[in-house]
XYZ file of C-alpha atoms in Angstrom:
321
model
C -19.466 9.397 -23.601
C -19.725 7.124 -20.649
C -19.222 8.507 -16.804
C -17.945 6.501 -13.831
C -17.932 7.327 -10.360
C -15.442 5.434 -8.668
C -15.167 5.382 -4.757
C -12.845 4.442 -3.081
C -10.562 4.217 0.369
C -9.482 6.855 2.237
C -6.354 4.925 3.676
C -3.341 4.574 1.306
C -3.169 0.701 1.540
C -6.684 0.147 0.536
C -6.664 2.849 -2.133
C -4.002 0.833 -3.444
C -5.297 -2.249 -3.148
C -8.471 -1.153 -5.143
C -6.661 0.219 -7.763
C -6.578 -2.712 -9.571
C -10.561 -2.680 -10.137
C -10.095 0.704 -11.332
C -7.549 -0.034 -13.834
C -9.670 -2.833 -14.890
C -12.213 -0.581 -15.422
C -9.870 1.734 -17.400
C -8.413 -0.615 -20.212
C -12.046 -2.291 -20.514
C -14.392 0.740 -21.193
C -12.179 3.227 -23.228
C -14.555 5.500 -24.119
C -15.231 6.841 -20.318
C -14.398 9.506 -17.774
C -13.624 8.784 -14.427
C -14.591 10.645 -10.999
C -12.549 9.281 -8.483
C -14.061 10.071 -4.531
C -11.255 9.034 -2.191
C -9.536 10.718 1.277
C -7.224 13.226 1.062
C -3.932 10.696 1.944
C -4.627 8.729 -1.509
C -5.316 11.558 -3.664
C -2.332 11.910 -5.453
C -1.790 8.277 -6.258
C -4.372 9.129 -8.709
C -3.761 12.061 -9.996
C -2.395 10.414 -13.616
C -5.303 7.809 -14.381
C -6.229 8.260 -17.896
C -9.474 9.981 -18.158
C -9.866 11.497 -14.941
C -12.575 14.048 -15.354
C -12.855 15.193 -11.905
C -11.054 13.942 -8.365
C -12.948 14.797 -5.198
C -11.325 14.307 -2.263
C -12.987 13.460 1.253
C -12.089 14.939 4.529
C -13.849 13.528 6.997
C -15.658 14.984 9.278
C -17.928 14.622 12.043
C -21.657 12.367 11.665
C -20.270 11.540 8.852
C -20.874 14.660 6.764
C -18.565 14.052 4.237
C -20.512 11.738 2.897
C -23.446 14.366 2.550
C -20.594 16.508 1.135
C -19.923 13.759 -1.817
C -23.373 13.152 -2.228
C -24.157 17.219 -3.374
C -21.149 16.640 -5.219
C -22.310 13.936 -7.625
C -25.983 13.688 -7.580
C -26.421 15.900 -10.390
C -24.642 13.839 -12.982
C -26.204 11.094 -14.351
C -23.996 8.129 -13.999
C -23.512 4.974 -16.108
C -21.421 3.159 -13.370
C -20.685 3.717 -9.841
C -18.434 1.870 -8.230
C -18.337 1.587 -4.373
C -15.521 0.001 -2.764
C -16.437 1.707 0.525
C -19.750 -0.431 0.841
C -21.606 2.664 1.647
C -25.096 3.781 1.285
C -24.247 6.428 -1.521
C -23.946 4.806 -4.501
C -27.960 3.381 -3.977
C -28.746 7.146 -4.028
C -27.165 8.741 -7.192
C -28.884 8.379 -10.524
C -26.983 5.052 -11.802
C -27.602 3.038 -15.057
C -25.211 0.139 -13.219
C -23.795 -0.103 -9.663
C -21.586 -1.901 -7.791
C -21.208 -1.951 -4.721
C -18.635 -3.658 -2.632
C -19.519 -6.909 0.197
C -17.226 -7.508 2.676
C -16.096 -11.038 2.709
C -17.765 -13.657 5.467
C -14.513 -15.338 5.919
C -10.568 -14.327 5.668
C -9.752 -13.109 1.917
C -6.888 -11.250 0.465
C -8.299 -8.229 0.123
C -7.389 -7.785 -3.691
C -9.828 -11.050 -4.217
C -12.283 -9.449 -1.982
C -11.740 -5.995 -4.210
C -11.631 -7.867 -7.568
C -15.454 -9.442 -6.349
C -17.433 -6.097 -6.469
C -17.111 -6.423 -10.908
C -16.997 -10.506 -10.357
C -13.804 -11.085 -11.064
C -12.800 -13.220 -8.023
C -11.229 -15.807 -10.164
C -8.966 -13.754 -11.820
C -8.243 -10.567 -9.763
C -6.815 -7.399 -11.559
C -3.730 -6.618 -9.919
C -3.107 -2.971 -7.858
C -1.765 -0.605 -10.565
C -0.025 2.995 -10.335
C -0.468 5.379 -12.387
C 3.025 7.872 -12.621
C 4.245 10.344 -14.635
C 7.662 10.819 -16.626
C 8.434 13.754 -14.397
C 7.924 11.520 -11.276
C 10.284 8.749 -12.406
C 12.871 11.973 -13.296
C 12.845 12.683 -9.798
C 13.299 9.131 -8.930
C 16.261 8.766 -11.212
C 17.766 11.956 -9.270
C 17.451 10.638 -6.181
C 18.549 7.154 -6.470
C 21.019 7.402 -9.514
C 22.440 4.048 -11.057
C 25.093 3.207 -9.095
C 28.454 2.290 -9.603
C 29.767 -1.242 -9.875
C 25.593 -2.081 -10.770
C 25.531 -1.914 -6.655
C 21.693 -2.534 -5.735
C 19.055 -0.148 -3.311
C 17.383 -2.093 -0.452
C 14.409 0.058 0.441
C 13.354 -0.151 4.568
C 10.026 1.165 5.690
C 10.160 1.034 9.803
C 6.693 2.728 10.109
C 3.403 1.686 10.401
C 0.112 2.842 11.050
C 0.071 1.686 14.684
C 3.058 1.137 16.842
C 1.250 -2.346 17.321
C 2.542 -3.453 13.827
C 5.928 -2.411 13.823
C 9.145 -4.668 13.947
C 11.204 -3.490 16.748
C 13.937 -1.111 15.456
C 16.989 -3.096 16.723
C 16.170 -6.067 14.582
C 15.711 -3.591 11.799
C 19.187 -2.231 12.430
C 20.070 -5.454 12.992
C 19.246 -7.335 9.671
C 20.234 -4.355 7.769
C 23.740 -4.621 9.028
C 23.662 -8.840 8.782
C 21.631 -8.422 4.767
C 24.449 -5.477 3.715
C 27.562 -7.126 4.629
C 30.577 -8.355 2.803
C 29.354 -12.059 3.331
C 25.298 -11.201 3.403
C 22.607 -11.322 0.600
C 23.654 -7.442 -0.573
C 26.629 -6.830 0.344
C 27.259 -2.601 -0.029
C 23.905 -2.293 -0.866
C 22.367 1.610 -0.672
C 19.691 1.474 1.839
C 16.875 3.413 1.354
C 14.680 4.730 3.934
C 11.334 5.359 3.492
C 8.090 6.813 5.526
C 5.809 9.427 5.768
C 5.788 13.003 7.236
C 6.490 12.204 11.352
C 7.926 8.535 10.850
C 11.417 10.182 11.814
C 10.898 8.433 15.170
C 10.744 5.060 13.994
C 14.051 5.904 11.281
C 15.943 7.686 14.099
C 16.694 4.301 16.255
C 18.046 2.852 13.041
C 20.232 5.850 12.001
C 21.435 5.946 15.473
C 22.118 2.106 15.601
C 24.759 2.157 12.454
C 26.061 5.218 12.425
C 28.606 3.377 9.777
C 26.121 3.634 7.210
C 25.145 6.037 4.828
C 21.067 5.846 4.231
C 19.208 7.647 1.225
C 16.456 9.716 3.692
C 13.487 9.480 1.405
C 11.002 9.932 4.755
C 8.431 12.200 3.774
C 8.134 12.086 0.130
C 5.325 12.389 -1.818
C 3.180 9.116 -2.745
C 3.993 9.283 -6.609
C 7.628 10.201 -6.042
C 8.025 7.465 -3.540
C 6.326 5.060 -6.076
C 8.544 5.495 -8.786
C 11.434 5.384 -6.344
C 10.171 1.608 -5.364
C 10.582 1.300 -9.321
C 14.237 1.590 -8.787
C 14.787 -1.016 -5.713
C 15.833 -4.026 -5.752
C 13.993 -5.382 -2.440
C 11.552 -3.842 -0.148
C 11.160 -4.911 3.367
C 9.180 -3.078 5.881
C 6.442 -3.658 7.987
C 2.399 -4.363 6.844
C 1.786 -0.256 5.834
C 0.112 1.400 2.890
C 4.130 1.612 1.173
C 4.283 -2.335 1.358
C 1.134 -2.344 -1.312
C 2.940 0.440 -2.788
C 5.814 -1.402 -3.112
C 3.995 -4.645 -4.194
C 2.287 -2.451 -6.930
C 4.842 -1.156 -7.792
C 6.859 -4.146 -9.024
C 9.746 -4.084 -6.382
C 10.107 -7.469 -4.580
C 8.627 -6.975 -1.777
C 8.815 -8.699 1.993
C 5.965 -8.217 4.469
C 6.401 -8.073 8.222
C 3.707 -9.570 10.158
C 1.965 -10.390 13.465
C -1.522 -8.440 14.828
C -2.690 -7.780 11.240
C -4.436 -10.804 9.145
C -1.553 -11.857 6.252
C -4.565 -13.767 4.631
C -6.117 -10.718 3.917
C -3.185 -7.906 3.857
C -0.210 -10.051 2.987
C 1.701 -8.234 -0.291
C 0.000 -9.218 -3.965
C 2.276 -10.692 -6.447
C 4.379 -13.650 -7.729
C 7.508 -11.635 -6.464
C 6.299 -10.861 -2.826
C 6.211 -12.622 0.203
C 4.997 -12.324 4.125
C 6.946 -13.407 7.418
C 5.871 -13.409 10.716
C 6.827 -14.932 14.165
C 5.841 -18.210 15.667
C 2.200 -16.688 17.037
C -0.730 -16.584 14.525
C -3.016 -14.165 13.916
C -5.565 -15.695 15.557
C -3.167 -16.365 18.780
C -2.237 -12.542 18.666
C -5.831 -11.659 18.165
C -7.025 -13.498 20.949
C -4.703 -12.018 23.550
C -4.758 -8.563 22.177
C -8.255 -8.009 21.038
C -7.616 -4.012 22.394
C -3.730 -3.927 20.629
C -4.916 -0.227 19.172
C -3.972 0.742 22.883
C -1.238 -1.533 23.032
C 1.684 0.592 23.611
C 4.536 -1.615 21.729
C 5.096 -3.678 19.020
C 3.782 -7.267 18.676
C 5.991 -8.351 16.341
C 8.872 -8.889 19.006
C 8.678 -12.770 18.822
C 9.630 -12.324 14.861
C 13.268 -13.253 14.744
C 16.011 -11.247 12.871
C 17.118 -14.730 11.124
C 13.575 -15.143 10.643
C 13.262 -12.367 8.350
C 16.796 -12.740 6.770
C 15.971 -16.099 5.555
C 13.056 -15.009 4.124
C 14.430 -11.727 2.308
C 17.003 -14.130 1.082
C 14.321 -16.371 -0.540
C 12.678 -13.817 -2.436
C 15.767 -11.725 -3.473
C 16.906 -15.035 -5.268
C 13.507 -16.718 -6.318
C 13.504 -12.738 -7.961
C 17.062 -12.470 -9.169
C 17.000 -11.402 -13.151
């Protein structure tokens, strides 16, 4: 029996981006048992990985002591393969027949391609993958049942990890109203509001601006359950975030909204995806706001509703079944 240790990200989006590499290993090593080390936010995404022997949740500690904890948890095993997507030194200190340690690209590169390079798969990078149970999909069907007259669901995620990456709520509201209007692209579509715990502060201004619309509020829903719901959605529109990458991995037509993050690296992956940004390039925003993590407001204000509407319309039409 082979034993594989896969060390992946603490962040949801990066963990999803790396999942294609893990899926490649699952498919090409049918005798392997997998131990996966990841952060607590992403842990639930790996609970259904085939032949999962152990899931090690790395909770960040001062002075990098979480790496010591991981070493203590894994040093006693003789690994056939260690794959370290965190570029850490841990993989070098373990007993392993083979070790693959990700090296960050020196030029802006799609993160899916960068992740694939750890196995030498840059020319044919494996797409991100989600592992969901029948129970997850059954719950999704309950939360998002088939609608009368075949009406679709439009998913919106107005949050992100940082306020500067968030498209203003009033623009989201204007887009939703126009896109689902009788003469819009998805007339009568039901709106699904997505986000993590505490993201009500991003959703509430949209609710307040559109009191005439009924929303399906899935804020704070677990990650696997959210992923299963995304499989039932016709179109997703949202900021650069972990849920954007989840939507893309679920196979949902996904439009990512970009400004102060590099779309060349973090754009949603797949032919069913697209992205849009305002007139300012990433380099221009990066140069003007090198300390943007301290910026208290959105840096997507230059992204117009019309630009997002047109991009979403093109994606909707291109992905029509």
